Amino acid sequence: MPSTRARAAVPWLGCALLATAACGTSGGGTPHRAAAADRPTAAPAGAEIATVRGTSVVIRREPGGATWRTLSSPNDYGAPRVLLVDADRGDWLKVYLPLRPNGSTGWVRASDVTLTRTTRRVEIDPRAFRFTVYDGDRVLRTGKVATGTGGTPTPAGRFFFTELVRPADPRGAYGAYAFGLSGYSPTLSSFGGGPGQIAVHGTNAPGRLGSRASHGCIRVGNPDITWMARNLTLGTPVDVLSS
Amino acid sequence: MRLKTLIIGGFAALALGGGLAGTATASFADGPATPSASPAPSKSRPPVNAPLPAPSASPRERCPKPRAGKNAPPRNCVSPARPAPALPGHPTYTG
């Protein structure tokens, strides 16, 4: 059994002993949440974040398999390469990858990375145009977002922060900070000289928060992105619900 | 008698917990049942969007001690994650 799942089971043990009905479950959730339903590392124990030790890391399709991809560290923005851990099998870790197609996973040697843990995660609800930052099950912060338009939608799924960039012009379209995400636009293969990568970033048009206004990125208010920059780490899980 | 009760209770708890583990993990991960509603305010918790205390300078390491006699694979130390410094740059995200 992966260790993350083993740790996740502990609170439920007490739950079952006390009163199963009182602890309850979500009843399977709604279809709206189905895209991010399988979240083995989003349990109260938190998510594990793998930071590459050397200048690159080999990705394999299965533990012990042939080299599939190699990711450099630091990444193209100069940030240390981090990967969100999906499953832990001792010597091998299954990780989410910042590659197309969105949701790609692969395996890395545990000895090639250092592990840290966060109990915080971000949830984006495109229907409500809101973000919520959780610490375990506790809400730390919530606020308005703008998401992609119909032609350039924000993709749903589980992502993670890959880098934190402070734009040269804090009054520009990206606002005070931009957290790059591990996901990509489903409709744009490139944008502004980049690969169509999406992000959570501030804005110079706060009046458009609460609407579909972006090319796929998730815009938040500058006070909110500043708070995130001070309180969230690279590798933090970001779950974008289905719209 | 009391010790016996405790032992039996412990085994029952382990068995019950193991059986629920798969379902319980997935259910919790789905988050609160009502996505747009915040949890009920608690007197012991600060209000939502309240400033958080600054992170401590040296996060406490939580590395498991090696188990004597066990031939366990080497594991990395898992310590709390820390906010990363922002890099100056010109983003090319989709905006």
mmCIF file with all atom_site columns, N, CA and C in Angstrom, chain A residues 68-137:
data_model
loop_
_atom_site.group_PDB
_atom_site.id
_atom_site.type_symbol
_atom_site.label_atom_id
_atom_site.label_alt_id
_atom_site.label_comp_id
_atom_site.label_asym_id
_atom_site.label_entity_id
_atom_site.label_seq_id
_atom_site.pdbx_PDB_ins_code
_atom_site.Cartn_x
_atom_site.Cartn_y
_atom_site.Cartn_z
_atom_site.occupancy
_atom_site.B_iso_or_equiv
_atom_site.pdbx_formal_charge
_atom_site.auth_seq_id
_atom_site.auth_comp_id
_atom_site.auth_asym_id
_atom_site.auth_atom_id
_atom_site.pdbx_PDB_model_num
ATOM 1   N N  . TRP A 1 68  ? 11.858  7.648  -20.435 1.00 0.00 ? 68  TRP A N  1
ATOM 2   C CA . TRP A 1 68  ? 10.788  8.145  -21.303 1.00 0.00 ? 68  TRP A CA 1
ATOM 3   C C  . TRP A 1 68  ? 11.024  9.617  -21.630 1.00 0.00 ? 68  TRP A C  1
ATOM 4   N N  . ARG A 1 69  ? 11.223  10.418 -20.604 1.00 0.00 ? 69  ARG A N  1
ATOM 5   C CA . ARG A 1 69  ? 11.498  11.840 -20.767 1.00 0.00 ? 69  ARG A CA 1
ATOM 6   C C  . ARG A 1 69  ? 12.562  12.235 -19.750 1.00 0.00 ? 69  ARG A C  1
ATOM 7   N N  . THR A 1 70  ? 13.187  13.371 -20.013 1.00 0.00 ? 70  THR A N  1
ATOM 8   C CA . THR A 1 70  ? 14.118  13.953 -19.058 1.00 0.00 ? 70  THR A CA 1
ATOM 9   C C  . THR A 1 70  ? 13.710  15.408 -18.840 1.00 0.00 ? 70  THR A C  1
ATOM 10  N N  . LEU A 1 71  ? 13.583  15.796 -17.581 1.00 0.00 ? 71  LEU A N  1
ATOM 11  C CA . LEU A 1 71  ? 13.219  17.178 -17.252 1.00 0.00 ? 71  LEU A CA 1
ATOM 12  C C  . LEU A 1 71  ? 14.412  17.852 -16.590 1.00 0.00 ? 71  LEU A C  1
ATOM 13  N N  . SER A 1 72  ? 14.702  19.064 -17.046 1.00 0.00 ? 72  SER A N  1
ATOM 14  C CA . SER A 1 72  ? 15.846  19.798 -16.505 1.00 0.00 ? 72  SER A CA 1
ATOM 15  C C  . SER A 1 72  ? 15.465  20.482 -15.193 1.00 0.00 ? 72  SER A C  1
ATOM 16  N N  . SER A 1 73  ? 16.477  20.768 -14.415 1.00 0.00 ? 73  SER A N  1
ATOM 17  C CA . SER A 1 73  ? 16.303  21.579 -13.210 1.00 0.00 ? 73  SER A CA 1
ATOM 18  C C  . SER A 1 73  ? 17.513  22.499 -13.077 1.00 0.00 ? 73  SER A C  1
ATOM 19  N N  . PRO A 1 74  ? 17.297  23.798 -12.948 1.00 0.00 ? 74  PRO A N  1
ATOM 20  C CA . PRO A 1 74  ? 16.012  24.480 -12.877 1.00 0.00 ? 74  PRO A CA 1
ATOM 21  C C  . PRO A 1 74  ? 15.238  24.419 -14.194 1.00 0.00 ? 74  PRO A C  1
ATOM 22  N N  . ASN A 1 75  ? 13.953  24.841 -14.121 1.00 0.00 ? 75  ASN A N  1
ATOM 23  C CA . ASN A 1 75  ? 13.115  24.807 -15.318 1.00 0.00 ? 75  ASN A CA 1
ATOM 24  C C  . ASN A 1 75  ? 13.367  26.055 -16.174 1.00 0.00 ? 75  ASN A C  1
ATOM 25  N N  . ASP A 1 76  ? 12.556  26.255 -17.194 1.00 0.00 ? 76  ASP A N  1
ATOM 26  C CA . ASP A 1 76  ? 12.800  27.354 -18.139 1.00 0.00 ? 76  ASP A CA 1
ATOM 27  C C  . ASP A 1 76  ? 12.714  28.731 -17.495 1.00 0.00 ? 76  ASP A C  1
ATOM 28  N N  . TYR A 1 77  ? 12.010  28.841 -16.380 1.00 0.00 ? 77  TYR A N  1
ATOM 29  C CA . TYR A 1 77  ? 11.922  30.130 -15.681 1.00 0.00 ? 77  TYR A CA 1
ATOM 30  C C  . TYR A 1 77  ? 13.032  30.302 -14.648 1.00 0.00 ? 77  TYR A C  1
ATOM 31  N N  . GLY A 1 78  ? 13.832  29.256 -14.468 1.00 0.00 ? 78  GLY A N  1
ATOM 32  C CA . GLY A 1 78  ? 14.909  29.335 -13.483 1.00 0.00 ? 78  GLY A CA 1
ATOM 33  C C  . GLY A 1 78  ? 14.518  28.853 -12.103 1.00 0.00 ? 78  GLY A C  1
ATOM 34  N N  . ALA A 1 79  ? 13.328  28.256 -11.995 1.00 0.00 ? 79  ALA A N  1
ATOM 35  C CA . ALA A 1 79  ? 12.871  27.743 -10.692 1.00 0.00 ? 79  ALA A CA 1
ATOM 36  C C  . ALA A 1 79  ? 13.321  26.302 -10.517 1.00 0.00 ? 79  ALA A C  1
ATOM 37  N N  . PRO A 1 80  ? 13.567  25.897 -9.286  1.00 0.00 ? 80  PRO A N  1
ATOM 38  C CA . PRO A 1 80  ? 13.879  24.486 -9.066  1.00 0.00 ? 80  PRO A CA 1
ATOM 39  C C  . PRO A 1 80  ? 12.747  23.606 -9.575  1.00 0.00 ? 80  PRO A C  1
ATOM 40  N N  . ARG A 1 81  ? 13.105  22.505 -10.189 1.00 0.00 ? 81  ARG A N  1
ATOM 41  C CA . ARG A 1 81  ? 12.084  21.620 -10.754 1.00 0.00 ? 81  ARG A CA 1
ATOM 42  C C  . ARG A 1 81  ? 11.367  20.878 -9.641  1.00 0.00 ? 81  ARG A C  1
ATOM 43  N N  . VAL A 1 82  ? 10.076  21.090 -9.548  1.00 0.00 ? 82  VAL A N  1
ATOM 44  C CA . VAL A 1 82  ? 9.266   20.378 -8.557  1.00 0.00 ? 82  VAL A CA 1
ATOM 45  C C  . VAL A 1 82  ? 8.202   19.568 -9.280  1.00 0.00 ? 82  VAL A C  1
ATOM 46  N N  . LEU A 1 83  ? 7.813   18.484 -8.667  1.00 0.00 ? 83  LEU A N  1
ATOM 47  C CA . LEU A 1 83  ? 6.788   17.600 -9.215  1.00 0.00 ? 83  LEU A CA 1
ATOM 48  C C  . LEU A 1 83  ? 5.861   17.185 -8.077  1.00 0.00 ? 83  LEU A C  1
ATOM 49  N N  . LEU A 1 84  ? 4.596   17.151 -8.355  1.00 0.00 ? 84  LEU A N  1
ATOM 50  C CA . LEU A 1 84  ? 3.622   16.748 -7.333  1.00 0.00 ? 84  LEU A CA 1
ATOM 51  C C  . LEU A 1 84  ? 3.516   15.224 -7.313  1.00 0.00 ? 84  LEU A C  1
ATOM 52  N N  . VAL A 1 85  ? 3.644   14.653 -6.138  1.00 0.00 ? 85  VAL A N  1
ATOM 53  C CA . VAL A 1 85  ? 3.625   13.194 -5.999  1.00 0.00 ? 85  VAL A CA 1
ATOM 54  C C  . VAL A 1 85  ? 2.179   12.694 -5.991  1.00 0.00 ? 85  VAL A C  1
ATOM 55  N N  . ASP A 1 86  ? 1.940   11.700 -6.827  1.00 0.00 ? 86  ASP A N  1
ATOM 56  C CA . ASP A 1 86  ? 0.619   11.085 -6.902  1.00 0.00 ? 86  ASP A CA 1
ATOM 57  C C  . ASP A 1 86  ? 0.564   9.797  -6.090  1.00 0.00 ? 86  ASP A C  1
ATOM 58  N N  . ALA A 1 87  ? 1.658   9.053  -6.106  1.00 0.00 ? 87  ALA A N  1
ATOM 59  C CA . ALA A 1 87  ? 1.706   7.790  -5.356  1.00 0.00 ? 87  ALA A CA 1
ATOM 60  C C  . ALA A 1 87  ? 3.151   7.506  -4.966  1.00 0.00 ? 87  ALA A C  1
ATOM 61  N N  . ASP A 1 88  ? 3.310   6.821  -3.869  1.00 0.00 ? 88  ASP A N  1
ATOM 62  C CA . ASP A 1 88  ? 4.634   6.574  -3.283  1.00 0.00 ? 88  ASP A CA 1
ATOM 63  C C  . ASP A 1 88  ? 4.810   5.069  -3.136  1.00 0.00 ? 88  ASP A C  1
ATOM 64  N N  . ARG A 1 89  ? 5.812   4.522  -3.868  1.00 0.00 ? 89  ARG A N  1
ATOM 65  C CA . ARG A 1 89  ? 6.086   3.078  -3.750  1.00 0.00 ? 89  ARG A CA 1
ATOM 66  C C  . ARG A 1 89  ? 7.494   2.851  -3.240  1.00 0.00 ? 89  ARG A C  1
ATOM 67  N N  . GLY A 1 90  ? 7.879   3.586  -2.241  1.00 0.00 ? 90  GLY A N  1
ATOM 68  C CA . GLY A 1 90  ? 9.193   3.369  -1.653  1.00 0.00 ? 90  GLY A CA 1
ATOM 69  C C  . GLY A 1 90  ? 10.300  3.944  -2.503  1.00 0.00 ? 90  GLY A C  1
ATOM 70  N N  . ASP A 1 91  ? 10.950  3.101  -3.286  1.00 0.00 ? 91  ASP A N  1
ATOM 71  C CA . ASP A 1 91  ? 12.053  3.560  -4.142  1.00 0.00 ? 91  ASP A CA 1
ATOM 72  C C  . ASP A 1 91  ? 11.578  4.356  -5.343  1.00 0.00 ? 91  ASP A C  1
ATOM 73  N N  . TRP A 1 92  ? 10.300  4.302  -5.639  1.00 0.00 ? 92  TRP A N  1
ATOM 74  C CA . TRP A 1 92  ? 9.771   4.971  -6.823  1.00 0.00 ? 92  TRP A CA 1
ATOM 75  C C  . TRP A 1 92  ? 8.569   5.831  -6.468  1.00 0.00 ? 92  TRP A C  1
ATOM 76  N N  . LEU A 1 93  ? 8.492   6.958  -7.157  1.00 0.00 ? 93  LEU A N  1
ATOM 77  C CA . LEU A 1 93  ? 7.388   7.877  -6.925  1.00 0.00 ? 93  LEU A CA 1
ATOM 78  C C  . LEU A 1 93  ? 6.658   8.121  -8.242  1.00 0.00 ? 93  LEU A C  1
ATOM 79  N N  . LYS A 1 94  ? 5.349   8.040  -8.193  1.00 0.00 ? 94  LYS A N  1
ATOM 80  C CA . LYS A 1 94  ? 4.549   8.422  -9.356  1.00 0.00 ? 94  LYS A CA 1
ATOM 81  C C  . LYS A 1 94  ? 4.252   9.913  -9.221  1.00 0.00 ? 94  LYS A C  1
ATOM 82  N N  . VAL A 1 95  ? 4.573   10.672 -10.244 1.00 0.00 ? 95  VAL A N  1
ATOM 83  C CA . VAL A 1 95  ? 4.448   12.130 -10.148 1.00 0.00 ? 95  VAL A CA 1
ATOM 84  C C  . VAL A 1 95  ? 3.611   12.678 -11.296 1.00 0.00 ? 95  VAL A C  1
ATOM 85  N N  . TYR A 1 96  ? 2.926   13.771 -11.006 1.00 0.00 ? 96  TYR A N  1
ATOM 86  C CA . TYR A 1 96  ? 2.275   14.542 -12.065 1.00 0.00 ? 96  TYR A CA 1
ATOM 87  C C  . TYR A 1 96  ? 3.366   15.294 -12.820 1.00 0.00 ? 96  TYR A C  1
ATOM 88  N N  . LEU A 1 97  ? 3.195   15.399 -14.121 1.00 0.00 ? 97  LEU A N  1
ATOM 89  C CA . LEU A 1 97  ? 4.220   16.028 -14.957 1.00 0.00 ? 97  LEU A CA 1
ATOM 90  C C  . LEU A 1 97  ? 3.703   17.334 -15.561 1.00 0.00 ? 97  LEU A C  1
ATOM 91  N N  . PRO A 1 98  ? 4.586   18.308 -15.710 1.00 0.00 ? 98  PRO A N  1
ATOM 92  C CA . PRO A 1 98  ? 4.182   19.575 -16.342 1.00 0.00 ? 98  PRO A CA 1
ATOM 93  C C  . PRO A 1 98  ? 4.274   19.474 -17.863 1.00 0.00 ? 98  PRO A C  1
ATOM 94  N N  . LEU A 1 99  ? 3.614   18.490 -18.412 1.00 0.00 ? 99  LEU A N  1
ATOM 95  C CA . LEU A 1 99  ? 3.709   18.193 -19.843 1.00 0.00 ? 99  LEU A CA 1
ATOM 96  C C  . LEU A 1 99  ? 2.318   18.023 -20.423 1.00 0.00 ? 99  LEU A C  1
ATOM 97  N N  . ARG A 1 100 ? 2.239   18.248 -21.736 1.00 0.00 ? 100 ARG A N  1
ATOM 98  C CA . ARG A 1 100 ? 1.021   17.871 -22.443 1.00 0.00 ? 100 ARG A CA 1
ATOM 99  C C  . ARG A 1 100 ? 1.033   16.353 -22.669 1.00 0.00 ? 100 ARG A C  1
ATOM 100 N N  . PRO A 1 101 ? -0.110  15.706 -22.698 1.00 0.00 ? 101 PRO A N  1
ATOM 101 C CA . PRO A 1 101 ? -1.432  16.237 -22.386 1.00 0.00 ? 101 PRO A CA 1
ATOM 102 C C  . PRO A 1 101 ? -1.593  16.476 -20.880 1.00 0.00 ? 101 PRO A C  1
ATOM 103 N N  . ASN A 1 102 ? -2.505  17.375 -20.547 1.00 0.00 ? 102 ASN A N  1
ATOM 104 C CA . ASN A 1 102 ? -2.748  17.655 -19.135 1.00 0.00 ? 102 ASN A CA 1
ATOM 105 C C  . ASN A 1 102 ? -3.081  16.376 -18.379 1.00 0.00 ? 102 ASN A C  1
ATOM 106 N N  . GLY A 1 103 ? -2.557  16.281 -17.164 1.00 0.00 ? 103 GLY A N  1
ATOM 107 C CA . GLY A 1 103 ? -2.802  15.091 -16.346 1.00 0.00 ? 103 GLY A CA 1
ATOM 108 C C  . GLY A 1 103 ? -1.765  14.002 -16.540 1.00 0.00 ? 103 GLY A C  1
ATOM 109 N N  . SER A 1 104 ? -0.728  14.273 -17.356 1.00 0.00 ? 104 SER A N  1
ATOM 110 C CA . SER A 1 104 ? 0.310   13.258 -17.580 1.00 0.00 ? 104 SER A CA 1
ATOM 111 C C  . SER A 1 104 ? 1.004   12.907 -16.272 1.00 0.00 ? 104 SER A C  1
ATOM 112 N N  . THR A 1 105 ? 1.337   11.633 -16.131 1.00 0.00 ? 105 THR A N  1
ATOM 113 C CA . THR A 1 105 ? 2.085   11.172 -14.962 1.00 0.00 ? 105 THR A CA 1
ATOM 114 C C  . THR A 1 105 ? 3.237   10.290 -15.413 1.00 0.00 ? 105 THR A C  1
ATOM 115 N N  . GLY A 1 106 ? 4.216   10.151 -14.557 1.00 0.00 ? 106 GLY A N  1
ATOM 116 C CA . GLY A 1 106 ? 5.348   9.273  -14.816 1.00 0.00 ? 106 GLY A CA 1
ATOM 117 C C  . GLY A 1 106 ? 5.984   8.881  -13.498 1.00 0.00 ? 106 GLY A C  1
ATOM 118 N N  . TRP A 1 107 ? 7.074   8.136  -13.573 1.00 0.00 ? 107 TRP A N  1
ATOM 119 C CA . TRP A 1 107 ? 7.733   7.628  -12.364 1.00 0.00 ? 107 TRP A CA 1
ATOM 120 C C  . TRP A 1 107 ? 9.164   8.144  -12.281 1.00 0.00 ? 107 TRP A C  1
ATOM 121 N N  . VAL A 1 108 ? 9.575   8.512  -11.094 1.00 0.00 ? 108 VAL A N  1
ATOM 122 C CA . VAL A 1 108 ? 10.959  8.937  -10.854 1.00 0.00 ? 108 VAL A CA 1
ATOM 123 C C  . VAL A 1 108 ? 11.511  8.128  -9.679  1.00 0.00 ? 108 VAL A C  1
ATOM 124 N N  . ARG A 1 109 ? 12.836  8.016  -9.666  1.00 0.00 ? 109 ARG A N  1
ATOM 125 C CA . ARG A 1 109 ? 13.473  7.373  -8.516  1.00 0.00 ? 109 ARG A CA 1
ATOM 126 C C  . ARG A 1 109 ? 13.362  8.289  -7.308  1.00 0.00 ? 109 ARG A C  1
ATOM 127 N N  . ALA A 1 110 ? 12.998  7.725  -6.177  1.00 0.00 ? 110 ALA A N  1
ATOM 128 C CA . ALA A 1 110 ? 12.893  8.528  -4.960  1.00 0.00 ? 110 ALA A CA 1
ATOM 129 C C  . ALA A 1 110 ? 14.246  9.133  -4.581  1.00 0.00 ? 110 ALA A C  1
ATOM 130 N N  . SER A 1 111 ? 15.318  8.446  -4.939  1.00 0.00 ? 111 SER A N  1
ATOM 131 C CA . SER A 1 111 ? 16.646  8.951  -4.584  1.00 0.00 ? 111 SER A CA 1
ATOM 132 C C  . SER A 1 111 ? 17.063  10.147 -5.442  1.00 0.00 ? 111 SER A C  1
ATOM 133 N N  . ASP A 1 112 ? 16.322  10.438 -6.522  1.00 0.00 ? 112 ASP A N  1
ATOM 134 C CA . ASP A 1 112 ? 16.640  11.577 -7.390  1.00 0.00 ? 112 ASP A CA 1
ATOM 135 C C  . ASP A 1 112 ? 16.003  12.874 -6.923  1.00 0.00 ? 112 ASP A C  1
ATOM 136 N N  . VAL A 1 113 ? 15.192  12.798 -5.867  1.00 0.00 ? 113 VAL A N  1
ATOM 137 C CA . VAL A 1 113 ? 14.457  13.988 -5.417  1.00 0.00 ? 113 VAL A CA 1
ATOM 138 C C  . VAL A 1 113 ? 14.510  14.099 -3.893  1.00 0.00 ? 113 VAL A C  1
ATOM 139 N N  . THR A 1 114 ? 14.226  15.289 -3.412  1.00 0.00 ? 114 THR A N  1
ATOM 140 C CA . THR A 1 114 ? 13.952  15.465 -1.985  1.00 0.00 ? 114 THR A CA 1
ATOM 141 C C  . THR A 1 114 ? 12.458  15.704 -1.835  1.00 0.00 ? 114 THR A C  1
ATOM 142 N N  . LEU A 1 115 ? 11.923  15.293 -0.713  1.00 0.00 ? 115 LEU A N  1
ATOM 143 C CA . LEU A 1 115 ? 10.479  15.381 -0.517  1.00 0.00 ? 115 LEU A CA 1
ATOM 144 C C  . LEU A 1 115 ? 10.131  16.398 0.552   1.00 0.00 ? 115 LEU A C  1
ATOM 145 N N  . THR A 1 116 ? 9.141   17.199 0.249   1.00 0.00 ? 116 THR A N  1
ATOM 146 C CA . THR A 1 116 ? 8.547   18.068 1.258   1.00 0.00 ? 116 THR A CA 1
ATOM 147 C C  . THR A 1 116 ? 7.039   17.820 1.235   1.00 0.00 ? 116 THR A C  1
ATOM 148 N N  . ARG A 1 117 ? 6.382   18.382 2.210   1.00 0.00 ? 117 ARG A N  1
ATOM 149 C CA . ARG A 1 117 ? 4.945   18.127 2.321   1.00 0.00 ? 117 ARG A CA 1
ATOM 150 C C  . ARG A 1 117 ? 4.207   19.442 2.553   1.00 0.00 ? 117 ARG A C  1
ATOM 151 N N  . THR A 1 118 ? 3.030   19.544 1.936   1.00 0.00 ? 118 THR A N  1
ATOM 152 C CA . THR A 1 118 ? 2.159   20.681 2.237   1.00 0.00 ? 118 THR A CA 1
ATOM 153 C C  . THR A 1 118 ? 0.758   20.162 2.510   1.00 0.00 ? 118 THR A C  1
ATOM 154 N N  . THR A 1 119 ? 0.099   20.782 3.451   1.00 0.00 ? 119 THR A N  1
ATOM 155 C CA . THR A 1 119 ? -1.295  20.435 3.720   1.00 0.00 ? 119 THR A CA 1
ATOM 156 C C  . THR A 1 119 ? -2.232  21.423 3.026   1.00 0.00 ? 119 THR A C  1
ATOM 157 N N  . ARG A 1 120 ? -1.645  22.330 2.260   1.00 0.00 ? 120 ARG A N  1
ATOM 158 C CA . ARG A 1 120 ? -2.459  23.350 1.592   1.00 0.00 ? 120 ARG A CA 1
ATOM 159 C C  . ARG A 1 120 ? -2.726  22.971 0.145   1.00 0.00 ? 120 ARG A C  1
ATOM 160 N N  . ARG A 1 121 ? -3.855  23.381 -0.338  1.00 0.00 ? 121 ARG A N  1
ATOM 161 C CA . ARG A 1 121 ? -4.186  23.168 -1.745  1.00 0.00 ? 121 ARG A CA 1
ATOM 162 C C  . ARG A 1 121 ? -5.142  24.265 -2.175  1.00 0.00 ? 121 ARG A C  1
ATOM 163 N N  . VAL A 1 122 ? -5.197  24.451 -3.475  1.00 0.00 ? 122 VAL A N  1
ATOM 164 C CA . VAL A 1 122 ? -6.054  25.487 -4.052  1.00 0.00 ? 122 VAL A CA 1
ATOM 165 C C  . VAL A 1 122 ? -7.132  24.797 -4.872  1.00 0.00 ? 122 VAL A C  1
ATOM 166 N N  . GLU A 1 123 ? -8.332  25.266 -4.728  1.00 0.00 ? 123 GLU A N  1
ATOM 167 C CA . GLU A 1 123 ? -9.429  24.755 -5.548  1.00 0.00 ? 123 GLU A CA 1
ATOM 168 C C  . GLU A 1 123 ? -10.012 25.928 -6.331  1.00 0.00 ? 123 GLU A C  1
ATOM 169 N N  . ILE A 1 124 ? -10.179 25.718 -7.640  1.00 0.00 ? 124 ILE A N  1
ATOM 170 C CA . ILE A 1 124 ? -10.759 26.731 -8.516  1.00 0.00 ? 124 ILE A CA 1
ATOM 171 C C  . ILE A 1 124 ? -12.123 26.228 -8.959  1.00 0.00 ? 124 ILE A C  1
ATOM 172 N N  . ASP A 1 125 ? -13.147 27.009 -8.720  1.00 0.00 ? 125 ASP A N  1
ATOM 173 C CA . ASP A 1 125 ? -14.500 26.650 -9.144  1.00 0.00 ? 125 ASP A CA 1
ATOM 174 C C  . ASP A 1 125 ? -14.915 27.602 -10.261 1.00 0.00 ? 125 ASP A C  1
ATOM 175 N N  . PRO A 1 126 ? -14.787 27.163 -11.513 1.00 0.00 ? 126 PRO A N  1
ATOM 176 C CA . PRO A 1 126 ? -15.102 28.069 -12.625 1.00 0.00 ? 126 PRO A CA 1
ATOM 177 C C  . PRO A 1 126 ? -16.575 28.442 -12.688 1.00 0.00 ? 126 PRO A C  1
ATOM 178 N N  . ARG A 1 127 ? -17.423 27.596 -12.152 1.00 0.00 ? 127 ARG A N  1
ATOM 179 C CA . ARG A 1 127 ? -18.859 27.926 -12.187 1.00 0.00 ? 127 ARG A CA 1
ATOM 180 C C  . ARG A 1 127 ? -19.172 29.092 -11.255 1.00 0.00 ? 127 ARG A C  1
ATOM 181 N N  . ALA A 1 128 ? -18.544 29.063 -10.108 1.00 0.00 ? 128 ALA A N  1
ATOM 182 C CA . ALA A 1 128 ? -18.795 30.125 -9.122  1.00 0.00 ? 128 ALA A CA 1
ATOM 183 C C  . ALA A 1 128 ? -17.818 31.285 -9.294  1.00 0.00 ? 128 ALA A C  1
ATOM 184 N N  . PHE A 1 129 ? -16.820 31.119 -10.175 1.00 0.00 ? 129 PHE A N  1
ATOM 185 C CA . PHE A 1 129 ? -15.768 32.128 -10.359 1.00 0.00 ? 129 PHE A CA 1
ATOM 186 C C  . PHE A 1 129 ? -15.100 32.444 -9.027  1.00 0.00 ? 129 PHE A C  1
ATOM 187 N N  . ARG A 1 130 ? -14.746 31.385 -8.293  1.00 0.00 ? 130 ARG A N  1
ATOM 188 C CA . ARG A 1 130 ? -14.107 31.578 -6.993  1.00 0.00 ? 130 ARG A CA 1
ATOM 189 C C  . ARG A 1 130 ? -12.934 30.612 -6.837  1.00 0.00 ? 130 ARG A C  1
ATOM 190 N N  . PHE A 1 131 ? -11.942 31.073 -6.098  1.00 0.00 ? 131 PHE A N  1
ATOM 191 C CA . PHE A 1 131 ? -10.880 30.171 -5.643  1.00 0.00 ? 131 PHE A CA 1
ATOM 192 C C  . PHE A 1 131 ? -11.033 29.994 -4.145  1.00 0.00 ? 131 PHE A C  1
ATOM 193 N N  . THR A 1 132 ? -10.560 28.863 -3.656  1.00 0.00 ? 132 THR A N  1
ATOM 194 C CA . THR A 1 132 ? -10.517 28.618 -2.218  1.00 0.00 ? 132 THR A CA 1
ATOM 195 C C  . THR A 1 132 ? -9.188  27.958 -1.891  1.00 0.00 ? 132 THR A C  1
ATOM 196 N N  . VAL A 1 133 ? -8.505  28.481 -0.904  1.00 0.00 ? 133 VAL A N  1
ATOM 197 C CA . VAL A 1 133 ? -7.268  27.854 -0.426  1.00 0.00 ? 133 VAL A CA 1
ATOM 198 C C  . VAL A 1 133 ? -7.603  27.120 0.868   1.00 0.00 ? 133 VAL A C  1
ATOM 199 N N  . TYR A 1 134 ? -7.309  25.834 0.875   1.00 0.00 ? 134 TYR A N  1
ATOM 200 C CA . TYR A 1 134 ? -7.553  25.008 2.053   1.00 0.00 ? 134 TYR A CA 1
ATOM 201 C C  . TYR A 1 134 ? -6.232  24.669 2.743   1.00 0.00 ? 134 TYR A C  1
ATOM 202 N N  . ASP A 1 135 ? -6.298  24.527 4.039   1.00 0.00 ? 135 ASP A N  1
ATOM 203 C CA . ASP A 1 135 ? -5.224  23.890 4.801   1.00 0.00 ? 135 ASP A CA 1
ATOM 204 C C  . ASP A 1 135 ? -5.877  22.683 5.465   1.00 0.00 ? 135 ASP A C  1
ATOM 205 N N  . GLY A 1 136 ? -5.673  21.489 4.890   1.00 0.00 ? 136 GLY A N  1
ATOM 206 C CA . GLY A 1 136 ? -6.487  20.345 5.301   1.00 0.00 ? 136 GLY A CA 1
ATOM 207 C C  . GLY A 1 136 ? -7.924  20.615 4.895   1.00 0.00 ? 136 GLY A C  1
ATOM 208 N N  . ASP A 1 137 ? -8.822  20.595 5.853   1.00 0.00 ? 137 ASP A N  1
ATOM 209 C CA . ASP A 1 137 ? -10.216 20.897 5.536   1.00 0.00 ? 137 ASP A CA 1
ATOM 210 C C  . ASP A 1 137 ? -10.600 22.313 5.944   1.00 0.00 ? 137 ASP A C  1
#
